[in-house]
Amino acid sequence: MKLKYLLAASVVSLSAAAVMPSTAHAQSTGSVDFENDDVIIVTGTRDSDVGGVDVPNTPKAKQVLTEEVIRRQRPGQTVNDIINLVPGVSFQNNDPWGSGGGGFTIRGFGADRVSQTLDGLPLNDSGNYALYTNQQIDPEILEQVNVNLGVTDVDSPTASATGGTVNLRTRVPGETFGVVATASYGNILAEGAGDRPYVRAFGMVDTGDITGFGTRAFVSASWTRYDNPFNNYGEVRKQQYNGRLYQEIGSNGDFISVAGHYNENRNNFFGSFDVLDLKEMVQNGEGRDRFYEINYPCTIPAGQLGGGFGEGTAGVAEQYDDRNGCGAEFDRRYNPSNTGNIRGSSRFTLSDGLTLTVDPSFQYVKANGGGVEDLREGFQTIGGVQYTGFIGGGYYYGMDLNGDGDLEDRVAGIDPSQTRTDRYGVIANLIYDINDDHRVRLAYTLDHARHRQTGQTGFLRASGEPFDVFPMNDPVLTSDGYALNKRDRLSYAILNQVSGEYSGTFGPLGVVAGLRLPFFKRELNQNCFTTSASGFVDCLGNQDTAAYEAANPENAPPQTRTYKYDKLLPNIGLTYDFGNVSLFANYAKGLSVPGTDPLYDSLFLADVRESQPVPETTDSFDVGLRYGLGNNLTAQIAGWYTRYNNRLASAYDPILDETLYRNLGRVDKYGIDGSVAWSPTPNTLLYVFGSFNNSEIKDDVLGGQCGLDDEGMPDPAQFGCTVATVGQDYYLPTAGSRESGSAKYTVGARGQINFGPVEFGAQVKYTGKRFVNDLNDTTVPSYTLVDLDVRYTLGEFAPGKEAALQFNVTNLFDELYVGYYGGSLDSVPFAQIGAPRAASISLVVGY
């Protein structure tokens, strides 16, 4: 028999698998239906599925983790931590519990170059393609996770996926009534941590067939709360709701489905430090230093409080920096988010051999991140005219904010960068089976995102807490009556894509060939003056700006600009079946369109062809072997090569609350991925995986212009600047370097064994050294994490219905390590502290 599921009540979803098309669950319903050679059934009956690990026989290097692996991880854990078990994937969790964020790469490609989807719906940010791992769907409702290494599906709604895809598929509601409930408690078990409890509750109800003709649904909800893993202040609060309504149509696999998701996170930034400081902490073994206190509780002087709450003295300037930093710590910055989506999916048989699939979707995002700032009561005088607004990095309101009768003060405020996104899309596929061996499809993909980015301000309470974590709900107004913003822009990111694909078999040879033709349009509406090519702005609202423009002729005025990108993207793949062994190969052309920030930066330049940021393009090759021996052994090894042109790399600076970009020109990336899953007996599993990922920057990168330092010496002299070259360009010696931020070697393993009512699992992951920047002048140490999971079945009170206790320990040996950072060109980036040892116990009941 197969290994038992960790969740006893997962039988609720087993019957649902039988009604799904017998395909690999890729992104859209059309891709699910088209890849009919990839049979993934939740019960694990497919020969290549060993203990929940599968390597489908496709031309792409692909790996699938099914429920059998997902359920053994900590309940509530982010799915991106779970796929750290896939070769080529490297994930660093910001905390042990999964709702504090994190960062990951696939084959060295950052998350902004990896498309993550939920039932075909794109989860990456529509502006900068970032992925927020703390906002992912509850793992209990996932059927499986499908990871494409390096390539994407032909109908994918992505503007940037040159590094691969992560496809999440939710379960189909069960045919019979059922309930799953989970209650978890945990804590951090590390020297110096103190008491930092974690509590989570999850519940899911399946209705079963409620009409007698195949109508069924499930609804679920979860609630999570835990203390900040490192400081004495913050906490994470999260609530999530999911549901799906499923209607069968006939008996040939046709269906209509509507699913919904809502997630609300309330958390603070935390644990971000200079990467070299963290490296020193690791090398010195100073584990206790991970845990620190900030200035809390504290009190802001009354005269520096706004909104009529202050008691300042008239004629006396109440200065922002007199409040002793109360509320200003980085760890007190809120990072709230409200996200939701509606996902439709459907399959209709139009005639014999002709199938239509349609997947519409809508999603909503409201989120921000940022810190506190001083709000100035006075005006900024420019060209003899008094202005309010965000000018030269300062906030000017022209009104008495603290109620003391003058305009001399600076009061405590909050100024996060705020984003509101409304995004709708559709993926439609028309699939025609020519005969049993050949089929084709034609697809249309729409992804339309309205991306509103503002920077409204709000007041702080005397405790340093904001009145509202979303200042956009009730922003501070200027004397002119408008809401002051530190940024004010409206973007439309629109993708219209047509694609086609052929799949055929010629005896043992399988051929898949496709074409994508994406038409990307980026409409930029900048309502502020752009003051530099780095994207700095002055925002004056609805005032007469004539005097400002006369005094600052070099600044780019508010404007609208549209950029368009399109390119024909071919791909072709082959498989050849030798019996238990198969050979696969794949080539794909990729395109990554510049994100919102570098496009807005370009507005400082004249509207000429040369100012348009160029897109990245890739040529990616995979070749490999797979081996399968029933459901006892499966293995895959793949070599890959990607040639990158105009490689635009990014790194987020949490202190400045901005993303920094660098163009590395041509970069060659290559490596090897491999995995083996072996089940020597029905009750045991051994899974081993590993990757070698390398890259080479081909050219020296422009660093800037030579200048003079405060003492009149050439700066920077280390890159060849002299007195004679002042004002001339200098270049950083990056040619031959490896991209920073990702490890060259990662190796891991997982073992499972079943002793009747007790199931035991252990997994280990080694992550090699990472370069700090693209000059490759220093690295951070490698690290190894070991996790344990144990399940004890308390009893079975009905067939297939059990109660069980699940124990999870992560980072068993409390490894001290440098967590995620995105690399940098020549500076020292910020990095997260690696998550400390933590343990949890969960009661899981199904009835």
CSV table of C-alpha atoms in Angstrom, one decimal, residues 369-598:
chain,number,residue,atom,x,y,z
A,369,GLY,CA,4.8,49.3,3.1
A,370,GLY,CA,6.8,52.1,4.5
A,371,GLY,CA,7.7,54.0,7.6
A,372,VAL,CA,7.2,57.2,9.5
A,373,GLU,CA,8.1,60.7,8.4
A,374,ASP,CA,8.0,64.3,9.7
A,375,LEU,CA,5.0,66.3,8.3
A,376,ARG,CA,5.9,70.0,7.9
A,377,GLU,CA,3.3,72.6,8.7
A,378,GLY,CA,4.9,75.3,6.5
A,379,PHE,CA,5.2,76.0,2.8
A,380,GLN,CA,8.0,75.5,0.4
A,381,THR,CA,8.7,78.7,-1.5
A,382,ILE,CA,9.8,78.3,-5.1
A,383,GLY,CA,10.2,81.2,-7.5
A,384,GLY,CA,8.5,83.5,-5.0
A,385,VAL,CA,5.4,81.2,-4.8
A,386,GLN,CA,4.4,79.2,-1.7
A,387,TYR,CA,3.8,75.6,-2.5
A,388,THR,CA,2.4,72.7,-0.6
A,389,GLY,CA,3.1,69.1,-1.6
A,390,PHE,CA,5.9,66.6,-1.5
A,391,ILE,CA,9.0,68.6,-2.7
A,392,GLY,CA,12.7,67.7,-2.4
A,393,GLY,CA,11.9,64.7,-0.2
A,394,GLY,CA,9.9,66.9,2.3
A,395,TYR,CA,6.1,67.1,3.1
A,396,TYR,CA,4.6,70.6,3.2
A,397,TYR,CA,1.0,71.1,4.2
A,398,GLY,CA,0.7,74.9,4.7
A,399,MET,CA,-1.6,74.5,7.7
A,400,ASP,CA,-1.5,74.1,11.5
A,401,LEU,CA,-1.3,70.3,12.1
A,402,ASN,CA,-0.9,70.2,15.9
A,403,GLY,CA,-3.3,72.9,16.8
A,404,ASP,CA,-0.9,75.4,18.5
A,405,GLY,CA,-1.7,78.3,16.2
A,406,ASP,CA,1.5,78.5,14.1
A,407,LEU,CA,3.1,76.9,11.1
A,408,GLU,CA,6.5,76.3,12.6
A,409,ASP,CA,6.2,72.6,13.6
A,410,ARG,CA,7.0,69.2,12.3
A,411,VAL,CA,4.6,66.5,13.5
A,412,ALA,CA,4.8,62.7,13.5
A,413,GLY,CA,3.3,61.0,10.5
A,414,ILE,CA,3.3,57.8,8.4
A,415,ASP,CA,4.0,57.7,4.7
A,416,PRO,CA,3.9,54.2,3.2
A,417,SER,CA,4.0,53.5,-0.5
A,418,GLN,CA,0.5,52.4,-1.3
A,419,THR,CA,-0.9,50.2,-4.1
A,420,ARG,CA,-4.3,49.4,-5.2
A,421,THR,CA,-4.7,46.9,-8.1
A,422,ASP,CA,-7.8,45.7,-10.0
A,423,ARG,CA,-6.9,43.0,-12.4
A,424,TYR,CA,-9.0,40.8,-14.7
A,425,GLY,CA,-8.2,38.2,-17.3
A,426,VAL,CA,-9.2,35.2,-19.3
A,427,ILE,CA,-7.5,32.2,-20.8
A,428,ALA,CA,-9.4,30.4,-23.6
A,429,ASN,CA,-8.3,27.3,-25.4
A,430,LEU,CA,-9.8,25.6,-28.4
A,431,ILE,CA,-8.4,22.1,-28.6
A,432,TYR,CA,-8.8,19.8,-31.6
A,433,ASP,CA,-7.9,16.1,-31.5
A,434,ILE,CA,-6.9,15.2,-35.1
A,435,ASN,CA,-6.6,11.6,-34.1
A,436,ASP,CA,-5.4,9.5,-31.2
A,437,ASP,CA,-1.8,10.6,-31.9
A,438,HIS,CA,-2.0,14.2,-32.9
A,439,ARG,CA,-3.8,17.3,-31.4
A,440,VAL,CA,-3.6,21.1,-31.7
A,441,ARG,CA,-4.8,24.0,-29.8
A,442,LEU,CA,-5.3,27.7,-30.3
A,443,ALA,CA,-5.3,30.0,-27.3
A,444,TYR,CA,-6.1,33.6,-26.4
A,445,THR,CA,-4.9,35.2,-23.2
A,446,LEU,CA,-5.9,38.5,-21.7
A,447,ASP,CA,-4.3,40.0,-18.6
A,448,HIS,CA,-5.5,43.6,-17.8
A,449,ALA,CA,-4.3,45.3,-14.6
A,450,ARG,CA,-5.1,48.8,-13.3
A,451,HIS,CA,-2.2,49.6,-11.0
A,452,ARG,CA,-2.8,52.7,-8.8
A,453,GLN,CA,0.3,53.7,-6.8
A,454,THR,CA,0.0,56.6,-4.2
A,455,GLY,CA,1.8,57.8,-1.1
A,456,GLN,CA,-0.8,59.4,1.2
A,457,THR,CA,0.2,60.3,4.7
A,458,GLY,CA,-1.5,59.8,8.1
A,459,PHE,CA,-0.9,60.8,11.7
A,460,LEU,CA,0.6,58.8,14.6
A,461,ARG,CA,-0.8,58.2,18.0
A,462,ALA,CA,1.2,59.2,21.1
A,463,SER,CA,2.4,55.6,21.3
A,464,GLY,CA,4.0,55.8,17.8
A,465,GLU,CA,1.2,53.6,16.3
A,466,PRO,CA,-0.6,54.8,13.2
A,467,PHE,CA,-4.3,55.7,13.5
A,468,ASP,CA,-4.9,53.6,10.4
A,469,VAL,CA,-2.4,51.2,8.7
A,470,PHE,CA,-3.9,52.3,5.4
A,471,PRO,CA,-3.5,56.2,5.4
A,472,MET,CA,-5.2,56.2,2.0
A,473,ASN,CA,-8.5,55.6,3.9
A,474,ASP,CA,-8.3,59.0,5.6
A,475,PRO,CA,-5.3,61.0,4.3
A,476,VAL,CA,-3.9,64.2,5.7
A,477,LEU,CA,-5.0,67.1,3.5
A,478,THR,CA,-3.0,70.3,2.7
A,479,SER,CA,-4.3,73.8,3.0
A,480,ASP,CA,-5.3,73.6,-0.6
A,481,GLY,CA,-7.6,70.7,0.2
A,482,TYR,CA,-5.9,67.9,-1.6
A,483,ALA,CA,-4.4,64.7,-0.2
A,484,LEU,CA,-0.6,65.0,-0.3
A,485,ASN,CA,1.2,62.1,-1.9
A,486,LYS,CA,4.9,61.2,-2.1
A,487,ARG,CA,4.0,59.5,-5.4
A,488,ASP,CA,1.0,59.7,-7.6
A,489,ARG,CA,0.7,57.5,-10.6
A,490,LEU,CA,-1.7,55.3,-12.5
A,491,SER,CA,-0.5,52.4,-14.7
A,492,TYR,CA,-2.2,50.0,-17.0
A,493,ALA,CA,-0.4,46.7,-17.7
A,494,ILE,CA,-2.2,45.0,-20.6
A,495,LEU,CA,-1.4,41.7,-22.2
A,496,ASN,CA,-3.2,40.4,-25.3
A,497,GLN,CA,-1.7,37.1,-26.4
A,498,VAL,CA,-2.4,34.6,-29.1
A,499,SER,CA,-0.7,31.2,-29.1
A,500,GLY,CA,-0.8,27.9,-30.7
A,501,GLU,CA,0.6,24.5,-29.9
A,502,TYR,CA,0.8,21.1,-31.6
A,503,SER,CA,1.4,17.8,-29.8
A,504,GLY,CA,2.0,14.5,-31.6
A,505,THR,CA,3.4,11.1,-31.1
A,506,PHE,CA,5.3,9.1,-33.7
A,507,GLY,CA,5.8,5.7,-32.1
A,508,PRO,CA,8.2,6.3,-29.2
A,509,LEU,CA,8.9,9.9,-30.3
A,510,GLY,CA,6.8,12.7,-28.9
A,511,VAL,CA,6.8,16.2,-30.3
A,512,VAL,CA,5.4,19.4,-28.9
A,513,ALA,CA,5.8,22.7,-30.8
A,514,GLY,CA,4.3,26.0,-30.0
A,515,LEU,CA,4.3,29.7,-30.7
A,516,ARG,CA,3.4,32.6,-28.4
A,517,LEU,CA,2.8,36.1,-29.7
A,518,PRO,CA,2.3,38.4,-26.8
A,519,PHE,CA,1.3,42.1,-27.2
A,520,PHE,CA,2.2,44.0,-24.1
A,521,LYS,CA,1.2,47.6,-23.5
A,522,ARG,CA,2.3,49.7,-20.6
A,523,GLU,CA,0.4,52.9,-20.1
A,524,LEU,CA,2.0,55.3,-17.6
A,525,ASN,CA,0.2,58.2,-16.1
A,526,GLN,CA,2.7,60.2,-14.0
A,527,ASN,CA,1.0,63.0,-12.0
A,528,CYS,CA,4.2,64.3,-10.4
A,529,PHE,CA,7.3,66.0,-11.7
A,530,THR,CA,10.2,63.5,-12.3
A,531,THR,CA,13.4,65.1,-10.9
A,532,SER,CA,16.0,62.5,-11.8
A,533,ALA,CA,16.7,59.4,-13.9
A,534,SER,CA,16.5,57.4,-10.7
A,535,GLY,CA,12.8,58.1,-10.4
A,536,PHE,CA,12.7,60.8,-7.7
A,537,VAL,CA,9.6,63.0,-7.9
A,538,ASP,CA,8.0,66.2,-6.6
A,539,CYS,CA,4.2,66.0,-6.2
A,540,LEU,CA,2.3,69.3,-6.2
A,541,GLY,CA,-1.2,68.2,-6.5
A,542,ASN,CA,-3.7,70.5,-8.2
A,543,GLN,CA,-1.7,73.8,-7.7
A,544,ASP,CA,-0.6,76.2,-10.4
A,545,THR,CA,2.9,75.0,-11.2
A,546,ALA,CA,4.2,77.7,-13.5
A,547,ALA,CA,6.7,79.2,-11.0
A,548,TYR,CA,7.9,75.7,-10.1
A,549,GLU,CA,8.5,74.8,-13.7
A,550,ALA,CA,10.3,78.0,-14.4
A,551,ALA,CA,12.6,77.4,-11.5
A,552,ASN,CA,13.2,73.7,-12.4
A,553,PRO,CA,13.3,73.5,-16.2
A,554,GLU,CA,15.3,70.2,-16.1
A,555,ASN,CA,12.5,68.3,-14.3
A,556,ALA,CA,10.1,66.3,-16.5
A,557,PRO,CA,6.5,67.5,-16.1
A,558,PRO,CA,3.5,65.2,-15.3
A,559,GLN,CA,2.7,63.2,-18.4
A,560,THR,CA,1.3,60.1,-20.0
A,561,ARG,CA,3.4,57.8,-22.0
A,562,THR,CA,2.7,54.4,-23.6
A,563,TYR,CA,5.2,51.7,-24.3
A,564,LYS,CA,4.5,48.6,-26.4
A,565,TYR,CA,6.4,45.3,-26.6
A,566,ASP,CA,5.7,42.3,-28.7
A,567,LYS,CA,7.8,39.4,-30.0
A,568,LEU,CA,7.2,36.0,-31.6
A,569,LEU,CA,8.3,33.3,-29.1
A,570,PRO,CA,8.7,29.8,-30.4
A,571,ASN,CA,9.3,26.7,-28.4
A,572,ILE,CA,9.8,23.1,-29.3
A,573,GLY,CA,10.2,19.9,-27.3
A,574,LEU,CA,10.9,16.3,-27.8
A,575,THR,CA,10.6,13.1,-25.8
A,576,TYR,CA,11.8,9.7,-26.8
A,577,ASP,CA,10.6,6.6,-24.9
A,578,PHE,CA,13.1,3.7,-24.5
A,579,GLY,CA,10.8,1.8,-22.1
A,580,ASN,CA,11.7,2.6,-18.5
A,581,VAL,CA,14.0,5.4,-19.7
A,582,SER,CA,12.9,8.4,-21.7
A,583,LEU,CA,15.0,11.3,-23.2
A,584,PHE,CA,13.6,14.8,-23.3
A,585,ALA,CA,14.8,18.1,-24.8
A,586,ASN,CA,13.3,21.5,-25.0
A,587,TYR,CA,14.0,24.9,-26.5
A,588,ALA,CA,12.0,28.1,-25.7
A,589,LYS,CA,12.4,31.8,-26.5
A,590,GLY,CA,11.5,34.1,-23.6
A,591,LEU,CA,10.6,37.7,-23.1
A,592,SER,CA,10.5,39.8,-20.0
A,593,VAL,CA,9.0,43.3,-20.3
A,594,PRO,CA,10.5,46.1,-18.0
A,595,GLY,CA,8.4,46.6,-14.9
A,596,THR,CA,6.7,49.7,-13.6
A,597,ASP,CA,9.6,51.4,-11.8
A,598,PRO,CA,12.3,51.4,-14.5
